[in-house]
GROMACS .gro file of C-alpha atoms in nm:
model
  305
    1UNK     CA    1   0.147   6.490   6.893
    2UNK     CA    2   0.471   6.424   6.876
    3UNK     CA    3   0.490   6.099   6.943
    4UNK     CA    4   0.242   6.044   6.628
    5UNK     CA    5   0.499   6.307   6.369
    6UNK     CA    6   0.732   6.015   6.493
    7UNK     CA    7   0.514   5.697   6.376
    8UNK     CA    8   0.450   5.892   6.035
    9UNK     CA    9   0.735   5.929   6.031
   10UNK     CA   10   0.915   5.574   6.112
   11UNK     CA   11   0.611   5.422   5.843
   12UNK     CA   12   0.689   5.664   5.524
   13UNK     CA   13   1.051   5.551   5.611
   14UNK     CA   14   0.979   5.176   5.666
   15UNK     CA   15   0.700   5.156   5.386
   16UNK     CA   16   1.016   5.374   5.146
   17UNK     CA   17   1.292   5.075   5.256
   18UNK     CA   18   1.011   4.804   5.245
   19UNK     CA   19   0.954   4.901   4.835
   20UNK     CA   20   1.403   4.894   4.746
   21UNK     CA   21   1.411   4.590   4.961
   22UNK     CA   22   1.114   4.463   4.733
   23UNK     CA   23   1.364   4.605   4.461
   24UNK     CA   24   1.048   4.828   4.373
   25UNK     CA   25   1.223   5.083   4.061
   26UNK     CA   26   0.944   5.338   4.053
   27UNK     CA   27   0.987   5.440   3.688
   28UNK     CA   28   0.765   5.701   3.453
   29UNK     CA   29   0.751   5.714   3.045
   30UNK     CA   30   0.653   5.942   2.803
   31UNK     CA   31   0.428   5.686   2.548
   32UNK     CA   32   0.333   5.363   2.566
   33UNK     CA   33   0.655   5.267   2.315
   34UNK     CA   34   0.917   5.352   2.580
   35UNK     CA   35   0.630   5.248   2.936
   36UNK     CA   36   0.640   4.855   2.717
   37UNK     CA   37   1.010   4.837   2.672
   38UNK     CA   38   1.038   4.915   3.073
   39UNK     CA   39   0.834   4.716   3.205
   40UNK     CA   40   1.006   4.427   2.943
   41UNK     CA   41   1.366   4.562   3.112
   42UNK     CA   42   1.244   4.625   3.461
   43UNK     CA   43   1.047   4.315   3.521
   44UNK     CA   44   0.955   4.227   3.836
   45UNK     CA   45   1.188   4.475   3.993
   46UNK     CA   46   1.061   4.791   3.843
   47UNK     CA   47   0.665   4.945   3.812
   48UNK     CA   48   0.560   5.127   3.541
   49UNK     CA   49   0.385   5.377   3.503
   50UNK     CA   50   0.258   5.574   3.097
   51UNK     CA   51   0.188   5.929   3.071
   52UNK     CA   52  -0.028   5.984   2.690
   53UNK     CA   53  -0.252   5.642   2.634
   54UNK     CA   54  -0.150   5.543   2.265
   55UNK     CA   55  -0.476   5.709   2.129
   56UNK     CA   56  -0.326   5.983   2.169
   57UNK     CA   57  -0.143   6.278   1.951
   58UNK     CA   58   0.244   6.222   2.188
   59UNK     CA   59   0.299   6.582   2.103
   60UNK     CA   60  -0.083   6.699   2.276
   61UNK     CA   61  -0.080   6.570   2.614
   62UNK     CA   62  -0.233   6.810   2.892
   63UNK     CA   63   0.025   6.901   3.147
   64UNK     CA   64  -0.257   6.740   3.470
   65UNK     CA   65  -0.206   6.712   3.812
   66UNK     CA   66  -0.250   6.355   3.833
   67UNK     CA   67   0.012   6.326   3.585
   68UNK     CA   68   0.262   6.534   3.808
   69UNK     CA   69   0.161   6.277   4.131
   70UNK     CA   70   0.219   6.007   3.931
   71UNK     CA   71   0.614   6.222   3.862
   72UNK     CA   72   0.632   6.304   4.249
   73UNK     CA   73   0.831   5.952   4.374
   74UNK     CA   74   0.975   5.838   4.027
   75UNK     CA   75   1.324   5.670   4.045
   76UNK     CA   76   1.320   5.686   3.643
   77UNK     CA   77   1.182   5.933   3.362
   78UNK     CA   78   1.211   5.822   3.032
   79UNK     CA   79   1.067   6.048   2.755
   80UNK     CA   80   1.142   6.046   2.363
   81UNK     CA   81   1.309   6.342   2.283
   82UNK     CA   82   1.379   6.541   2.061
   83UNK     CA   83   1.148   6.819   2.155
   84UNK     CA   84   0.849   6.534   2.089
   85UNK     CA   85   0.720   6.562   2.456
   86UNK     CA   86   0.805   7.007   2.503
   87UNK     CA   87   0.428   7.041   2.509
   88UNK     CA   88   0.374   6.908   2.855
   89UNK     CA   89   0.638   6.730   2.993
   90UNK     CA   90   0.892   6.975   3.077
   91UNK     CA   91   0.575   7.143   3.270
   92UNK     CA   92   0.494   6.784   3.411
   93UNK     CA   93   0.893   6.770   3.563
   94UNK     CA   94   0.884   7.080   3.710
   95UNK     CA   95   0.492   7.066   3.814
   96UNK     CA   96   0.687   6.739   4.037
   97UNK     CA   97   0.929   6.823   4.141
   98UNK     CA   98   1.137   6.567   4.228
   99UNK     CA   99   1.525   6.665   4.174
  100UNK     CA  100   1.595   6.301   4.058
  101UNK     CA  101   1.414   6.328   3.712
  102UNK     CA  102   1.565   6.723   3.635
  103UNK     CA  103   1.694   6.697   3.323
  104UNK     CA  104   2.073   6.625   3.326
  105UNK     CA  105   1.988   6.446   3.711
  106UNK     CA  106   2.077   6.061   3.739
  107UNK     CA  107   1.704   5.943   3.706
  108UNK     CA  108   1.593   6.120   3.282
  109UNK     CA  109   1.630   5.921   2.999
  110UNK     CA  110   1.643   6.119   2.674
  111UNK     CA  111   1.541   5.794   2.498
  112UNK     CA  112   1.671   5.955   2.147
  113UNK     CA  113   1.995   5.984   2.246
  114UNK     CA  114   2.057   5.565   2.229
  115UNK     CA  115   1.973   5.534   1.797
  116UNK     CA  116   2.052   5.701   1.530
  117UNK     CA  117   1.818   5.948   1.369
  118UNK     CA  118   1.709   6.044   1.066
  119UNK     CA  119   1.522   6.384   0.936
  120UNK     CA  120   1.789   6.596   1.114
  121UNK     CA  121   1.718   6.973   0.944
  122UNK     CA  122   1.981   7.169   0.812
  123UNK     CA  123   1.726   7.493   0.751
  124UNK     CA  124   1.446   7.577   1.047
  125UNK     CA  125   1.162   7.781   0.956
  126UNK     CA  126   0.792   7.824   1.099
  127UNK     CA  127   0.773   7.810   0.727
  128UNK     CA  128   0.799   7.369   0.651
  129UNK     CA  129   0.523   7.322   0.987
  130UNK     CA  130   0.561   7.168   1.353
  131UNK     CA  131   0.929   7.045   1.211
  132UNK     CA  132   1.220   6.914   1.497
  133UNK     CA  133   1.494   7.057   1.540
  134UNK     CA  134   1.639   6.768   1.663
  135UNK     CA  135   1.531   6.530   1.336
  136UNK     CA  136   1.127   6.263   1.336
  137UNK     CA  137   1.120   6.169   1.689
  138UNK     CA  138   0.928   5.823   1.529
  139UNK     CA  139   1.250   5.613   1.531
  140UNK     CA  140   1.057   5.325   1.699
  141UNK     CA  141   0.842   5.276   1.394
  142UNK     CA  142   1.210   5.104   1.301
  143UNK     CA  143   1.172   4.753   1.602
  144UNK     CA  144   1.608   4.737   1.518
  145UNK     CA  145   1.573   5.095   1.722
  146UNK     CA  146   1.413   4.879   1.937
  147UNK     CA  147   1.688   4.708   2.051
  148UNK     CA  148   1.933   4.992   2.165
  149UNK     CA  149   1.685   5.187   2.384
  150UNK     CA  150   1.610   4.859   2.544
  151UNK     CA  151   2.021   4.810   2.619
  152UNK     CA  152   2.003   5.122   2.740
  153UNK     CA  153   1.720   5.136   2.944
  154UNK     CA  154   1.888   4.838   3.108
  155UNK     CA  155   2.191   5.072   3.167
  156UNK     CA  156   2.040   5.285   3.314
  157UNK     CA  157   1.821   5.109   3.611
  158UNK     CA  158   2.162   4.925   3.678
  159UNK     CA  159   2.305   5.268   3.791
  160UNK     CA  160   1.998   5.358   3.963
  161UNK     CA  161   2.042   4.970   4.104
  162UNK     CA  162   2.335   4.796   4.111
  163UNK     CA  163   2.252   4.551   4.310
  164UNK     CA  164   2.018   4.420   4.009
  165UNK     CA  165   2.250   4.517   3.712
  166UNK     CA  166   2.206   4.150   3.552
  167UNK     CA  167   1.916   4.086   3.642
  168UNK     CA  168   1.817   4.425   3.414
  169UNK     CA  169   2.043   4.343   3.127
  170UNK     CA  170   1.963   3.959   3.124
  171UNK     CA  171   1.566   4.075   3.086
  172UNK     CA  172   1.691   4.374   2.805
  173UNK     CA  173   1.827   4.088   2.630
  174UNK     CA  174   1.618   3.817   2.678
  175UNK     CA  175   1.454   4.065   2.502
  176UNK     CA  176   1.595   4.140   2.247
  177UNK     CA  177   1.589   3.823   2.093
  178UNK     CA  178   1.228   3.802   2.093
  179UNK     CA  179   1.219   4.106   1.912
  180UNK     CA  180   1.519   4.005   1.633
  181UNK     CA  181   1.320   3.650   1.545
  182UNK     CA  182   0.992   3.848   1.533
  183UNK     CA  183   1.192   4.143   1.285
  184UNK     CA  184   1.311   3.826   1.127
  185UNK     CA  185   0.942   3.715   1.016
  186UNK     CA  186   0.821   4.039   0.943
  187UNK     CA  187   1.066   4.143   0.662
  188UNK     CA  188   1.008   3.818   0.586
  189UNK     CA  189   0.642   3.857   0.425
  190UNK     CA  190   0.689   4.249   0.386
  191UNK     CA  191   0.993   4.142   0.180
  192UNK     CA  192   0.718   4.156  -0.147
  193UNK     CA  193   0.624   4.554  -0.055
  194UNK     CA  194   0.938   4.672  -0.075
  195UNK     CA  195   0.934   5.029  -0.332
  196UNK     CA  196   0.542   5.020  -0.265
  197UNK     CA  197   0.485   5.398  -0.244
  198UNK     CA  198   0.214   5.476   0.056
  199UNK     CA  199   0.100   5.821   0.136
  200UNK     CA  200   0.112   5.888   0.522
  201UNK     CA  201  -0.124   6.148   0.759
  202UNK     CA  202   0.167   6.283   0.944
  203UNK     CA  203   0.501   6.270   0.833
  204UNK     CA  204   0.599   5.992   1.139
  205UNK     CA  205   0.627   5.637   0.918
  206UNK     CA  206   0.969   5.742   0.849
  207UNK     CA  207   1.154   5.553   0.957
  208UNK     CA  208   0.897   5.241   0.949
  209UNK     CA  209   0.976   5.301   0.607
  210UNK     CA  210   1.274   5.270   0.601
  211UNK     CA  211   1.293   4.997   0.762
  212UNK     CA  212   1.044   4.744   0.521
  213UNK     CA  213   1.117   4.905   0.209
  214UNK     CA  214   0.828   5.064   0.198
  215UNK     CA  215   0.863   5.469  -0.001
  216UNK     CA  216   0.609   5.758   0.133
  217UNK     CA  217   0.519   6.005  -0.160
  218UNK     CA  218   0.344   6.230   0.026
  219UNK     CA  219   0.145   6.343   0.363
  220UNK     CA  220  -0.232   6.389   0.411
  221UNK     CA  221  -0.085   6.713   0.642
  222UNK     CA  222   0.035   6.930   0.445
  223UNK     CA  223   0.323   7.037   0.564
  224UNK     CA  224   0.319   6.825   0.945
  225UNK     CA  225   0.161   7.025   1.222
  226UNK     CA  226  -0.101   7.165   0.961
  227UNK     CA  227  -0.428   6.993   0.912
  228UNK     CA  228  -0.511   6.899   0.524
  229UNK     CA  229  -0.635   7.164   0.276
  230UNK     CA  230  -0.874   7.053  -0.026
  231UNK     CA  231  -0.589   7.248  -0.208
  232UNK     CA  232  -0.352   6.992  -0.094
  233UNK     CA  233  -0.559   6.728  -0.101
  234UNK     CA  234  -0.669   6.743  -0.448
  235UNK     CA  235  -0.277   6.675  -0.504
  236UNK     CA  236  -0.173   6.436  -0.372
  237UNK     CA  237  -0.557   6.229  -0.535
  238UNK     CA  238  -0.355   6.304  -0.870
  239UNK     CA  239   0.032   6.232  -0.722
  240UNK     CA  240  -0.125   5.907  -0.570
  241UNK     CA  241  -0.327   5.826  -0.931
  242UNK     CA  242   0.047   5.926  -1.114
  243UNK     CA  243   0.218   5.716  -0.871
  244UNK     CA  244   0.014   5.420  -0.877
  245UNK     CA  245   0.003   5.450  -0.504
  246UNK     CA  246  -0.288   5.186  -0.289
  247UNK     CA  247  -0.167   5.203   0.016
  248UNK     CA  248  -0.248   5.497   0.316
  249UNK     CA  249  -0.168   5.482   0.617
  250UNK     CA  250  -0.324   5.647   0.971
  251UNK     CA  251  -0.321   5.690   1.277
  252UNK     CA  252  -0.641   5.661   1.541
  253UNK     CA  253  -0.564   6.000   1.672
  254UNK     CA  254  -0.618   6.142   1.291
  255UNK     CA  255  -0.963   6.290   1.158
  256UNK     CA  256  -1.071   5.949   0.901
  257UNK     CA  257  -1.237   6.164   0.647
  258UNK     CA  258  -0.995   6.251   0.471
  259UNK     CA  259  -0.804   5.994   0.406
  260UNK     CA  260  -1.127   5.796   0.338
  261UNK     CA  261  -1.184   6.019   0.063
  262UNK     CA  262  -0.863   6.016  -0.067
  263UNK     CA  263  -0.910   5.526  -0.120
  264UNK     CA  264  -1.299   5.673  -0.245
  265UNK     CA  265  -1.120   5.861  -0.526
  266UNK     CA  266  -0.784   5.669  -0.591
  267UNK     CA  267  -0.886   5.271  -0.470
  268UNK     CA  268  -0.647   5.281  -0.255
  269UNK     CA  269  -0.678   5.098   0.116
  270UNK     CA  270  -0.624   5.293   0.462
  271UNK     CA  271  -0.437   5.137   0.659
  272UNK     CA  272  -0.488   5.206   1.083
  273UNK     CA  273  -0.068   5.145   1.220
  274UNK     CA  274  -0.021   5.104   1.601
  275UNK     CA  275   0.314   5.271   1.609
  276UNK     CA  276   0.306   5.205   2.016
  277UNK     CA  277   0.065   4.975   2.252
  278UNK     CA  278  -0.292   5.059   2.229
  279UNK     CA  279  -0.375   5.202   1.950
  280UNK     CA  280  -0.540   4.956   1.826
  281UNK     CA  281  -0.708   4.703   2.049
  282UNK     CA  282  -0.439   4.444   1.945
  283UNK     CA  283  -0.173   4.617   2.035
  284UNK     CA  284  -0.113   4.488   2.392
  285UNK     CA  285   0.251   4.580   2.388
  286UNK     CA  286   0.504   4.699   2.131
  287UNK     CA  287   0.538   4.340   1.976
  288UNK     CA  288   0.245   4.295   1.933
  289UNK     CA  289   0.118   4.666   1.795
  290UNK     CA  290   0.431   4.622   1.522
  291UNK     CA  291   0.275   4.264   1.476
  292UNK     CA  292  -0.099   4.439   1.476
  293UNK     CA  293   0.127   4.667   1.154
  294UNK     CA  294   0.264   4.379   0.926
  295UNK     CA  295  -0.135   4.225   0.926
  296UNK     CA  296  -0.268   4.528   0.872
  297UNK     CA  297  -0.079   4.669   0.523
  298UNK     CA  298  -0.044   4.198   0.440
  299UNK     CA  299  -0.554   4.220   0.477
  300UNK     CA  300  -0.564   4.506   0.283
  301UNK     CA  301  -0.390   4.336   0.018
  302UNK     CA  302  -0.221   4.581  -0.136
  303UNK     CA  303   0.098   4.416  -0.205
  304UNK     CA  304   0.266   4.513  -0.545
  305UNK     CA  305   0.280   4.246  -0.848
   0.00000   0.00000   0.00000
């Protein structure tokens, strides 16, 4: 029995050593956009898992035991922060009992610390719906914010795996180079839409709109996290007609019935936005998700004259 236990321990230790020797940094991200940025930075030196899918609402993910297992042996945990995952990520971290990933530990990353946050509320009240106390957490809707996040992740990975610090830094800069080329192209193609009004389902396109110069005139949800009511929908139809809103932006995780009803009443077009990879079939990574959004808006034909 003693010999078997010794062999088991030897196998575990050998396996761990081999994994580390191969440079396999084990990374777990809460959302597909962060997971893709981690893959871009980690390259062949990291294995990256994600705790949610692109078609899910990241506010509401079931804390399954299978997700706890992903965290149990991870080296690095990355979350959006600003309480986007407050209903499930803390439960998973607690269940995993992995001291390397707990808040404050070297393997815990809150990516919101890398960017400038918009819509930080000055007055918190439940009457305003599910408001995030630290500000709007959908900051990767602005493609410019992907650069500081990628560089921040490179620094974190380098701290955990110093022997490959130069590789992580190079991978991050290579990604930022591709990102900046794409941003220049997207900015040019959507330039004619600057100032165009739109309606979204949830207030999660603030950063996207800020970058591309779109103007939000309201949301299908009367308040964040509150389902649409007939009276609010009626008011929104009036507002859209008055302001000649021709664009409705929604996402796969929301019911489509109300958006389509608004479109029929106003003549606006509905475009499904992919804020994260996997949200729509063509969004296989962060850059293709953003490209999908640009194409979708342009294909709607609702560019202002």
